[in-house]
PDB file of C-alpha atoms in Angstrom:
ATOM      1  CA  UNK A   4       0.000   0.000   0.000  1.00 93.00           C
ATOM      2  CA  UNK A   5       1.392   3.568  -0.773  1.00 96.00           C
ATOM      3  CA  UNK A   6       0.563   7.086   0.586  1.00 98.00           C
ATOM      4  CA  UNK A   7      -0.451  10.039  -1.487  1.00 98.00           C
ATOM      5  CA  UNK A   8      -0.877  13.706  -1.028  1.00 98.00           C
ATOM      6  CA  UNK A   9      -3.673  15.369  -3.017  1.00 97.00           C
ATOM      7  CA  UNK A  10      -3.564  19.101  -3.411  1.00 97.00           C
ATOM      8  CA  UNK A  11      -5.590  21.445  -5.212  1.00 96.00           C
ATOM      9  CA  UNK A  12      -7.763  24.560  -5.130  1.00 97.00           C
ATOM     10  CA  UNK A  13     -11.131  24.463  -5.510  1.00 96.00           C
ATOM     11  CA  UNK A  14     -12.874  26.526  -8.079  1.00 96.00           C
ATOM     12  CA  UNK A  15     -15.781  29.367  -7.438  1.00 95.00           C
ATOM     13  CA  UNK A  16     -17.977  27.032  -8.390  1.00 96.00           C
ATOM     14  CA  UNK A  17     -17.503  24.182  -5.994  1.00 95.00           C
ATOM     15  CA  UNK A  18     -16.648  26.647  -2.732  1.00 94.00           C
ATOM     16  CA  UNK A  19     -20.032  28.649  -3.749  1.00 95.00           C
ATOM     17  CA  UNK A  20     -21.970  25.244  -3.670  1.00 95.00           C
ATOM     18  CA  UNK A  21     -20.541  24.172  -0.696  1.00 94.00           C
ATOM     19  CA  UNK A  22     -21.207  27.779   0.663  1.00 94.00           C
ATOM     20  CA  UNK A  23     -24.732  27.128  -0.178  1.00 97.00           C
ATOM     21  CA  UNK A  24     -24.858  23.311   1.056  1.00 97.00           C
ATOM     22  CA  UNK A  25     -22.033  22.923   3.629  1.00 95.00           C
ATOM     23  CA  UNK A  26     -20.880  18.830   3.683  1.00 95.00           C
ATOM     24  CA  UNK A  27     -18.456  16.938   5.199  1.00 97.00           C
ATOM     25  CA  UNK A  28     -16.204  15.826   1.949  1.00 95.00           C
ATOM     26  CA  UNK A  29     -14.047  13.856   4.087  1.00 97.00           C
ATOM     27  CA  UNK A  30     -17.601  11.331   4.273  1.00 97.00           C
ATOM     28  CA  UNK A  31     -18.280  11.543   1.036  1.00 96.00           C
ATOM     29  CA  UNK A  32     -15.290  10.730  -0.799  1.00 95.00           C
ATOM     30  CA  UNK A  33     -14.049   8.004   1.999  1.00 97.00           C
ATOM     31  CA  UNK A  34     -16.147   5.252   0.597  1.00 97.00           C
ATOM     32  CA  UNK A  35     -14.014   6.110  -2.979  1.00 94.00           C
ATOM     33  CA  UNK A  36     -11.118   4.829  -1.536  1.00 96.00           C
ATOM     34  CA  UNK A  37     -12.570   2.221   0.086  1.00 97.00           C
ATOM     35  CA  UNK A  38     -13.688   0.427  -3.137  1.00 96.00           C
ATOM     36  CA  UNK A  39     -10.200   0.918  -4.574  1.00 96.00           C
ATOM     37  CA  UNK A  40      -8.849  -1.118  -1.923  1.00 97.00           C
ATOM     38  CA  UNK A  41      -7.474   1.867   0.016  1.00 97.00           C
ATOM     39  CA  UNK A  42      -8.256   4.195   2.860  1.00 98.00           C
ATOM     40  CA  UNK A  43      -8.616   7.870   3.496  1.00 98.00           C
ATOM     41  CA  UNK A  44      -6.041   9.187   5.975  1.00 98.00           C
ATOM     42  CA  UNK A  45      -6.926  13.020   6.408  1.00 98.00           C
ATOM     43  CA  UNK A  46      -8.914  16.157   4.443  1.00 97.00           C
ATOM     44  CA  UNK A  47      -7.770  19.543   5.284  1.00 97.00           C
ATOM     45  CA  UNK A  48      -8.587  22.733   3.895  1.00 96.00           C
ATOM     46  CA  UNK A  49      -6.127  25.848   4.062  1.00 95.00           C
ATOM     47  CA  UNK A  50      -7.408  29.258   5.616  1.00 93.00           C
ATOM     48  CA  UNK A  51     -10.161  30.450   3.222  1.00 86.00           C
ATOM     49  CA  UNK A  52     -11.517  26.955   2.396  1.00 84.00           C
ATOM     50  CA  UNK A  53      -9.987  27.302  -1.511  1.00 93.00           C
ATOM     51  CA  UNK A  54      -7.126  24.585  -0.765  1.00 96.00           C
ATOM     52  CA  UNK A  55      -7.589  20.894  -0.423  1.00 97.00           C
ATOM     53  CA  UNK A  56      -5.076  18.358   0.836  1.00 98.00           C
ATOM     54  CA  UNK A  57      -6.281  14.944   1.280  1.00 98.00           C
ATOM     55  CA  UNK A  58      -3.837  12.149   2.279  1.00 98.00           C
ATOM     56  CA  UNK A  59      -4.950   8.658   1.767  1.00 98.00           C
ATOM     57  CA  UNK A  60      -3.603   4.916   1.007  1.00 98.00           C
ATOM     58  CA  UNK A  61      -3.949   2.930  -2.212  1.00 97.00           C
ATOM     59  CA  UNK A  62      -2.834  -0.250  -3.287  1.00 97.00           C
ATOM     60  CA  UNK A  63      -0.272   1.263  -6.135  1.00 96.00           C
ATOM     61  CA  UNK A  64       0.440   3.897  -8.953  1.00 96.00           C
ATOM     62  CA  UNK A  65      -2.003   3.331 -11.605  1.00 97.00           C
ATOM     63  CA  UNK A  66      -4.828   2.656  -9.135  1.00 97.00           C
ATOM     64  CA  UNK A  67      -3.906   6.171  -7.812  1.00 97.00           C
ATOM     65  CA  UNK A  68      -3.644   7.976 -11.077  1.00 96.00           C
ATOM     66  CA  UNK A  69      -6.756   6.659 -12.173  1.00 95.00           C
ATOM     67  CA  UNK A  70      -8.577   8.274  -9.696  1.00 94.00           C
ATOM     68  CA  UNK A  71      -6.289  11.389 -10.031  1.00 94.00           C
ATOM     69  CA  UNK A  72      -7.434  11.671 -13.359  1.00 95.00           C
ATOM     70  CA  UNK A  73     -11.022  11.486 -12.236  1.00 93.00           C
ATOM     71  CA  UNK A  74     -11.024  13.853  -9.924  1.00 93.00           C
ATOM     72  CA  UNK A  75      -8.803  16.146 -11.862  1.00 93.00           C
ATOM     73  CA  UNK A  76     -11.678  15.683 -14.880  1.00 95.00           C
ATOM     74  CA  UNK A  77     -14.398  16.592 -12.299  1.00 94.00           C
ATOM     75  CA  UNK A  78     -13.927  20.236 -12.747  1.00 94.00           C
ATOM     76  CA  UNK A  79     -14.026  20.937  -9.349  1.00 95.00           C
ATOM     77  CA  UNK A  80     -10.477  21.970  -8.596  1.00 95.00           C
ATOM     78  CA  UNK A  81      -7.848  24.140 -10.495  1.00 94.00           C
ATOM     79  CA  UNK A  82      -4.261  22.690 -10.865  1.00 93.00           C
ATOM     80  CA  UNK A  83      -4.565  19.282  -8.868  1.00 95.00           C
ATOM     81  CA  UNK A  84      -1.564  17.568  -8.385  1.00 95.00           C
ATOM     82  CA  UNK A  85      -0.954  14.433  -6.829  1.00 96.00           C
ATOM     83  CA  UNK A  86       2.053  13.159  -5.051  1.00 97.00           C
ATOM     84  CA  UNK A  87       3.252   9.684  -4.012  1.00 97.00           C
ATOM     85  CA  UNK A  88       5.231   9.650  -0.592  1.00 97.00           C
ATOM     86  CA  UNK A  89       7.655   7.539   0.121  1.00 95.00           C
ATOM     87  CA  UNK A  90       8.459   6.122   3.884  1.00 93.00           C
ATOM     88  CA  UNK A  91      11.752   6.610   5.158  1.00 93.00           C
ATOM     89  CA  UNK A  92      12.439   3.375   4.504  1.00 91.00           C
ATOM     90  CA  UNK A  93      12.105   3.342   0.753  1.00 90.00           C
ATOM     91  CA  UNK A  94      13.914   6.463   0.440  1.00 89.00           C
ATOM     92  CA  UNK A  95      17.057   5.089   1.840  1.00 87.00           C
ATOM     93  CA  UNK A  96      16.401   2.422  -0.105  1.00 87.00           C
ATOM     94  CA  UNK A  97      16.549   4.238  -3.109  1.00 84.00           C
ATOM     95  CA  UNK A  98      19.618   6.126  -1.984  1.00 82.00           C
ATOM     96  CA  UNK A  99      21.439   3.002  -1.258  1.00 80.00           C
ATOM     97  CA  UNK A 100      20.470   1.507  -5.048  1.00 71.00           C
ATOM     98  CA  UNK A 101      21.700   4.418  -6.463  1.00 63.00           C
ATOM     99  CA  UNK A 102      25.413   3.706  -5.427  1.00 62.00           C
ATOM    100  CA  UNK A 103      26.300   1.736  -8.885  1.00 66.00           C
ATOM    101  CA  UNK A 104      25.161   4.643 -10.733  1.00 63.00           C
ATOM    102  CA  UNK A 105      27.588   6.788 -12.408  1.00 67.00           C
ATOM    103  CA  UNK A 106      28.125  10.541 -11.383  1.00 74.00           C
ATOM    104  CA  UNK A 107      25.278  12.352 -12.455  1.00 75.00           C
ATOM    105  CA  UNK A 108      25.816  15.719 -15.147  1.00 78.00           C
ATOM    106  CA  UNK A 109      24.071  18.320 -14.685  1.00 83.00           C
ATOM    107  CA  UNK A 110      23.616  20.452 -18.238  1.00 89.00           C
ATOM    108  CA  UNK A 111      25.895  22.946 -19.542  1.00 86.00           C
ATOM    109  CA  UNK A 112      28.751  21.092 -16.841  1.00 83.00           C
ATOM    110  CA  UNK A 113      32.317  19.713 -17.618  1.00 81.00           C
ATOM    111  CA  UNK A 114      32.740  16.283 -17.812  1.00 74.00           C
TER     112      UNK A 114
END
């Protein structure tokens, strides 16, 4: 199971409905991530209720950026991005795998 961070900013539309009809999003969407195998972790909005971030658990990438996609086609959010975060544990993971690899140049540099 991986973590993601969702992140967007809602759009006039979709604060002035829930203006109008106030709702607990955290309920709604919950049972989503349930049926993909996964689990909601957390829903927060920033001051002034126009930015999202909802953290939650799915089983791997393309499960994930299939529902990105969805929610991203929904129209209810401006610039949603999606991130995968990785545990501690993967990341020095990855650092130690990437000891056989040869020095990394940057463009424009000497070699």
């Amino acid at each position: 199971m991986s973590t993601y961070l969702f992140h967007g900013f809602q759009t006039p539309e979709t604060l002035a409905k829930l203006l109008a009809a106030p709702e607990d999003r955290a309920a709604v969407i919950a049972p989503l991530f349930k049926s993909l195998g996964g689990e909601l972790l957390g829903y927060w909005y920033v001051l002034g209720g126009v930015e999202v971030y909802v953290m939650f658990e799915l089983p791997d990438d393309v499960t994930a950026t299939g529902m990105a996609a969805r929610v991203a086609s929904s129209g209810a959010f401006v610039s949603p991005t999606c991130t995968r975060l990785m545990t501690v544990q993967e990341t020095l993971a990855a650092l130690g795998g990437a000891g056989g690899v040869t020095v990394y140049r940057a463009p424009g540099k000497p070699e």
